[in-house]
PDB file of C-alpha atoms in Angstrom:
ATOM      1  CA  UNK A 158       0.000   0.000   0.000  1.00 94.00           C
ATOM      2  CA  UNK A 159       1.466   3.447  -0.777  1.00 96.00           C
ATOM      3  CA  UNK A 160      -0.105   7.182   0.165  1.00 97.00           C
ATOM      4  CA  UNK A 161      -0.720   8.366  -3.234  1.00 97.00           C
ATOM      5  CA  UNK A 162      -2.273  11.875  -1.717  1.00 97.00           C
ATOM      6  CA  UNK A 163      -3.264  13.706   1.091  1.00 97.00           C
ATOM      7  CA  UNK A 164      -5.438  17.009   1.496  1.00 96.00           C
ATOM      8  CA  UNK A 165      -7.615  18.786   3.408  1.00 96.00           C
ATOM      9  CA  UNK A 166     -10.360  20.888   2.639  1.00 95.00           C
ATOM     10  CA  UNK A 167     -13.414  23.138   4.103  1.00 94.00           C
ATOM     11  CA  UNK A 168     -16.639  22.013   3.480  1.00 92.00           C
ATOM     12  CA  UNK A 169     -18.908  24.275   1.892  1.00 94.00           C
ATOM     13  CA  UNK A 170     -21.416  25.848   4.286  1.00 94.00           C
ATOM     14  CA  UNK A 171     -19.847  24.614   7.425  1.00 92.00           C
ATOM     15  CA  UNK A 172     -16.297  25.345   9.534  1.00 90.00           C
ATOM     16  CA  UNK A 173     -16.097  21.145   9.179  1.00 92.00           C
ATOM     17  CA  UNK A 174     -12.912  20.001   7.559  1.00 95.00           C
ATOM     18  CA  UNK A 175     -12.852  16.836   5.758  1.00 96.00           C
ATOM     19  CA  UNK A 176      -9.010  14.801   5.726  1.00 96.00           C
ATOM     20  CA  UNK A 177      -8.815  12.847   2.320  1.00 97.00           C
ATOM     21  CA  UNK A 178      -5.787  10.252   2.162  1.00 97.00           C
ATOM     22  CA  UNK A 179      -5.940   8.283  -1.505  1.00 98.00           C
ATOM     23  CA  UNK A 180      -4.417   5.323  -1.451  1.00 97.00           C
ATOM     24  CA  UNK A 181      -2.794   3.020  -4.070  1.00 97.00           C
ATOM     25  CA  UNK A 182      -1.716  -0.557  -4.485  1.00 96.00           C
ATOM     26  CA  UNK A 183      -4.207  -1.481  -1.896  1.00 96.00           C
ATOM     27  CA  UNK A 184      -4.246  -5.494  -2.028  1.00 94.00           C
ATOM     28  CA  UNK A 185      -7.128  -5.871   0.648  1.00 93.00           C
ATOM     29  CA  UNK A 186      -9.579  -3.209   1.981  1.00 93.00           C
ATOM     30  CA  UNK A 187     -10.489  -5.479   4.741  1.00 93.00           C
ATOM     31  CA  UNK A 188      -6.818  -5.066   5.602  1.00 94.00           C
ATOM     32  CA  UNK A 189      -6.504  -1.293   5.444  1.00 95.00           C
ATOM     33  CA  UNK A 190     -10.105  -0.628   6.851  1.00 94.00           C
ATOM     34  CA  UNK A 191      -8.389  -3.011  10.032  1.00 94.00           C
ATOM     35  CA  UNK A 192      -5.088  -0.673   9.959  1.00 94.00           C
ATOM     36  CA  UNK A 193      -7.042   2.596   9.787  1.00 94.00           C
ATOM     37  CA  UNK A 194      -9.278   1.070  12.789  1.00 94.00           C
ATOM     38  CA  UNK A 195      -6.273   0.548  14.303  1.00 93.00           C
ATOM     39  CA  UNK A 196      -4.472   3.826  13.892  1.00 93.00           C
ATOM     40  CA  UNK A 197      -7.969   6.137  13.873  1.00 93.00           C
ATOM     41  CA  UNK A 198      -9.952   4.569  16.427  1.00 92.00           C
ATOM     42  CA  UNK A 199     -13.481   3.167  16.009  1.00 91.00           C
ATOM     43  CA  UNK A 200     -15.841   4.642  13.485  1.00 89.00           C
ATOM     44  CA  UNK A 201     -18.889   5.845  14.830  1.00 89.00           C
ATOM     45  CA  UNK A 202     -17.243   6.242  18.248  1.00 91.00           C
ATOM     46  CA  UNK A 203     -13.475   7.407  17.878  1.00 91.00           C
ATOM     47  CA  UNK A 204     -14.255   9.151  14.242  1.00 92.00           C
ATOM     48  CA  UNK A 205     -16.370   9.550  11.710  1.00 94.00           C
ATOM     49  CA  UNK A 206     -14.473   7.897   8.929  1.00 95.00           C
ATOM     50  CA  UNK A 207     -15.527   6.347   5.378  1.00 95.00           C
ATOM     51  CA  UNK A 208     -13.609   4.351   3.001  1.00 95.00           C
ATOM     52  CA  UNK A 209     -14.488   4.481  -0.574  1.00 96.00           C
ATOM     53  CA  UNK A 210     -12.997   2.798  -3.661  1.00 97.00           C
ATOM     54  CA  UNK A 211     -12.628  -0.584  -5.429  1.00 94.00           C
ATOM     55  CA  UNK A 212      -9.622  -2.881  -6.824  1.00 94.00           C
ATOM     56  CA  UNK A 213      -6.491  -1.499  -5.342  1.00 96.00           C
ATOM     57  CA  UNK A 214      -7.189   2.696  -5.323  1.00 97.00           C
ATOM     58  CA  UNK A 215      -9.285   3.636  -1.846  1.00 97.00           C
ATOM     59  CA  UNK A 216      -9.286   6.946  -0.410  1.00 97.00           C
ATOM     60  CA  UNK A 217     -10.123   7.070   3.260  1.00 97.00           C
ATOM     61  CA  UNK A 218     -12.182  10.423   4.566  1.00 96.00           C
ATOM     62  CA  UNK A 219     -13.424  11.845   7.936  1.00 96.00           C
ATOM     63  CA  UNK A 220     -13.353  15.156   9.588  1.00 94.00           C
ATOM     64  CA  UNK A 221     -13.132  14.248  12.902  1.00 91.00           C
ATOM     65  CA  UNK A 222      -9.628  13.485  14.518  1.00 90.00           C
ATOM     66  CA  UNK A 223      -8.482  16.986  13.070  1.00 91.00           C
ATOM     67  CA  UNK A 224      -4.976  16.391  12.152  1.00 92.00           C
ATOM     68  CA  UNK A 225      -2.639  18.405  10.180  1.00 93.00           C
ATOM     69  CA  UNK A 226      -1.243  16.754   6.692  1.00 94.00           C
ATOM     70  CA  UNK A 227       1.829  16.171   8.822  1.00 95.00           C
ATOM     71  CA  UNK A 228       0.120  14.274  11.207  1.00 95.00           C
ATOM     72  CA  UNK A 229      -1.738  12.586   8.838  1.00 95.00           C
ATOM     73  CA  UNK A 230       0.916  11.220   6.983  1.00 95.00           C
ATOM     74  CA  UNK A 231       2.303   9.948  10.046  1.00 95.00           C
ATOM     75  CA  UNK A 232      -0.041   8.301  11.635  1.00 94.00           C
ATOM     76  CA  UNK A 233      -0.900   6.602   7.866  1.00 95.00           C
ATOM     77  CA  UNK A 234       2.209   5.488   7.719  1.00 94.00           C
ATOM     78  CA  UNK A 235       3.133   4.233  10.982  1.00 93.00           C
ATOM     79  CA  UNK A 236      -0.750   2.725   9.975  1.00 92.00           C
ATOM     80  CA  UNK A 237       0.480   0.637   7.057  1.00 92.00           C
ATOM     81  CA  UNK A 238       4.180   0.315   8.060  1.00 90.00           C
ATOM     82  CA  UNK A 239       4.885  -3.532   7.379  1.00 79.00           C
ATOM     83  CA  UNK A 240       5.650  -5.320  11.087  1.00 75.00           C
ATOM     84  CA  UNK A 241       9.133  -5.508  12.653  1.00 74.00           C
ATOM     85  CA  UNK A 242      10.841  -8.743  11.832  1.00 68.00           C
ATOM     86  CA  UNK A 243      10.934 -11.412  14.576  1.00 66.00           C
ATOM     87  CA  UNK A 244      13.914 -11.876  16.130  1.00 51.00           C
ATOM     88  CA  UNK A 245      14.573 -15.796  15.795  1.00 50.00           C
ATOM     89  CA  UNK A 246      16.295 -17.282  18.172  1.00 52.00           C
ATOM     90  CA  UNK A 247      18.710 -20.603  17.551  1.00 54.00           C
ATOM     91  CA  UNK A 248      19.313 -22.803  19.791  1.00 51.00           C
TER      92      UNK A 248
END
């Protein structure tokens, strides 16, 4: 998976700002909507986040956690960051 964008933007007639993050080369949406869970919170509780797309281009919206595009990015990539290694021990 690879952040292909990320902006921000007002919604007309409201103060609300909506986060957009596209995404490419996504494999599995079950697997991203689990590492957004993960890094977002709940939705309905924690946020108010949507995924939309097909095939392997999603982009993944909400307005609430406000984050900056700095913060964003982090926390997306930290989000999708493939896992450590195990350390393997011989005996």
């Amino acid at each position: 998976m690879k952040i292909a964008s990320i902006d921000r933007e007002i919604i007309d007639g409201t103060d609300e700002v909506v986060t957009r993050v596209v995404m490419t080369e996504v494999a599995s949406q079950c697997i991203l909507a689990r590492l957004m869970i993960k890094a977002l919170g709940r939705p309905g509780v924690d946020n108010d986040m949507e995924l939309v797309g097909s095939g392997e281009e999603w982009e993944i919206l909400w307005t609430h956690p406000q984050l900056s595009i700095e913060e964003t990015q982090e926390l997306v990539e930290q989000a999708i960051a493939p896992p450590p290694a195990k350390m393997r021990s011989h005996s």
